[in-house]
Short mmCIF file of C-alpha atoms in Angstrom, two decimals:
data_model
loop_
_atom_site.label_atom_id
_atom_site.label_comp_id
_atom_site.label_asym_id
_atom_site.label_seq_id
_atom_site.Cartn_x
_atom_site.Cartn_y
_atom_site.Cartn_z
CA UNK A 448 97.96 92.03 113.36
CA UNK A 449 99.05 91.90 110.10
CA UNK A 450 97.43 89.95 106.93
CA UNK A 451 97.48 86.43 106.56
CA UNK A 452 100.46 85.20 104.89
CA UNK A 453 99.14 81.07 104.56
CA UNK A 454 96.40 79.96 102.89
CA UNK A 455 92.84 78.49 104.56
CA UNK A 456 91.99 76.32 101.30
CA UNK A 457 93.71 74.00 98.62
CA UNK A 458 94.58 75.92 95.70
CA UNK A 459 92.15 75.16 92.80
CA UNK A 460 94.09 75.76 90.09
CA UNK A 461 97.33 73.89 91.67
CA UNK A 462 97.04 70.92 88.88
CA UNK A 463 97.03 73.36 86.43
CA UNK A 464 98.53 76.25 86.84
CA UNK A 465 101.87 75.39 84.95
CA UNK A 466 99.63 75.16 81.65
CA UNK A 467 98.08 77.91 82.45
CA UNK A 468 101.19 80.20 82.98
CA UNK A 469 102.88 78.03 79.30
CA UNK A 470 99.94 80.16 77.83
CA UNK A 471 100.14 83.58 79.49
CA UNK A 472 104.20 83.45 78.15
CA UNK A 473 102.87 82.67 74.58
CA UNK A 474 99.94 85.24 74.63
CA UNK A 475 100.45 87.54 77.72
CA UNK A 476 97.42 89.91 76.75
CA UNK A 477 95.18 87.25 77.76
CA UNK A 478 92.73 88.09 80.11
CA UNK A 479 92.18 86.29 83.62
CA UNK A 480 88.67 85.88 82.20
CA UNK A 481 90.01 84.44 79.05
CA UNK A 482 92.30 81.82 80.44
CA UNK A 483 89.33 81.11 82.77
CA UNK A 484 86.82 79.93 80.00
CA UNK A 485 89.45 77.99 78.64
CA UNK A 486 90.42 75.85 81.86
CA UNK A 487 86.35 75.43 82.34
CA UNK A 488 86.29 73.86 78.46
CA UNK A 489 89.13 72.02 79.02
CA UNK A 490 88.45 70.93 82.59
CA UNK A 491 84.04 70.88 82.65
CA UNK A 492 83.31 70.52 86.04
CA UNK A 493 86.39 71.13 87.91
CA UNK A 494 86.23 75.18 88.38
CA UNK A 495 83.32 77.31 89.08
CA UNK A 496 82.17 80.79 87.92
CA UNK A 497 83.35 82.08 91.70
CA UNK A 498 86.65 80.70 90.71
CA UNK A 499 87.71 83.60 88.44
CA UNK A 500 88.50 86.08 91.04
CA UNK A 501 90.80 83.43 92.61
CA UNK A 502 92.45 82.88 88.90
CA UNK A 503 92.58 86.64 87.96
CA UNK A 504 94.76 87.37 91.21
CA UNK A 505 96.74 84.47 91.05
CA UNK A 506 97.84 85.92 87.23
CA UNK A 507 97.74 89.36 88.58
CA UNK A 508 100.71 88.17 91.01
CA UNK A 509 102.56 85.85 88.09
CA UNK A 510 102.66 88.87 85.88
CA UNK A 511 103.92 91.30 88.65
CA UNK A 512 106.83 88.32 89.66
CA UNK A 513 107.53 88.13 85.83
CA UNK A 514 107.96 91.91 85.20
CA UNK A 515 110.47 91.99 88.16
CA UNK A 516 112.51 89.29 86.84
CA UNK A 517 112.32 90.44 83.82
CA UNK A 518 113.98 94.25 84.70
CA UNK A 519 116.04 92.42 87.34
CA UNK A 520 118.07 90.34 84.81
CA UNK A 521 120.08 93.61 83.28
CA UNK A 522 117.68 93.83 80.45
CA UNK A 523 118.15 97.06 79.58
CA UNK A 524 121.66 96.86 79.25
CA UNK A 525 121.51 93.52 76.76
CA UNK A 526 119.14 95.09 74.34
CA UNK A 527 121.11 98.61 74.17
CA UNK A 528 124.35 96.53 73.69
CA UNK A 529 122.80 94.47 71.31
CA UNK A 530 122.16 97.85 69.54
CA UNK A 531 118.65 97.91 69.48
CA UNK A 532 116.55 100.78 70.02
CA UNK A 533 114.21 101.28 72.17
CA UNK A 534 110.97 103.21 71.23
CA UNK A 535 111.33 107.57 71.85
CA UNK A 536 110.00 108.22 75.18
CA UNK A 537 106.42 109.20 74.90
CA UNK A 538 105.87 113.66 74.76
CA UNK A 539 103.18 115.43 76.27
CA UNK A 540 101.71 118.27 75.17
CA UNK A 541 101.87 120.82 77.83
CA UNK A 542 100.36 123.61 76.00
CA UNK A 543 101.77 127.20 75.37
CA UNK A 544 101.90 128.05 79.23
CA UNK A 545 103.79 124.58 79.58
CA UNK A 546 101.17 123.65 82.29
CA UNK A 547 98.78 121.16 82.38
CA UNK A 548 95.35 122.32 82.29
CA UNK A 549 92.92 120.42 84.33
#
């Protein structure tokens, strides 16, 4: 049997999950936890502390969906032909023996 692909419960952050993901485009190194303490100041009452896990994997699959489009759309391309550069690919310093050592 494979995993469940519906859901058992109402999604608590339904009503306002298209503020929340306004703010992860405009700051995207905010933290599940973050975002979180926000919606709770915003919204007193509505979530609970045993919310967050719920919130942080619901971001954790926004930003993964995002990425995708993101390097789907030919981005690569566009910013080369634009004639930007990108930044040197990063070096690692193998040593003399050019082998890691553990």
């Amino acid at each position: 049997m494979g995993p469940r692909t519906y859901r058992t419960r109402k999604d608590p952050f339904e009503a306002v999950w298209d503020e929340v993901c306004q703010w992860l485009v405009v700051q995207p190194e905010r933290t599940g936890r973050s975002v979180f303490d926000e919606l709770q100041q915003r919204y007193p009452g509505q979530f609970s502390d045993g919310q967050l896990r719920t919130l942080q994997h619901h971001i954790q699959i926004w930003r993964a969906r995002t990425v995708l489009t993101f390097a789907d759309e030919n981005w690569l391309d566009e910013v080369v032909g634009a004639g930007q550069s990108l930044p040197p690919p990063l070096q690692v310093d193998l040593g003399d023996d050019g082998e890691r050592s553990a």
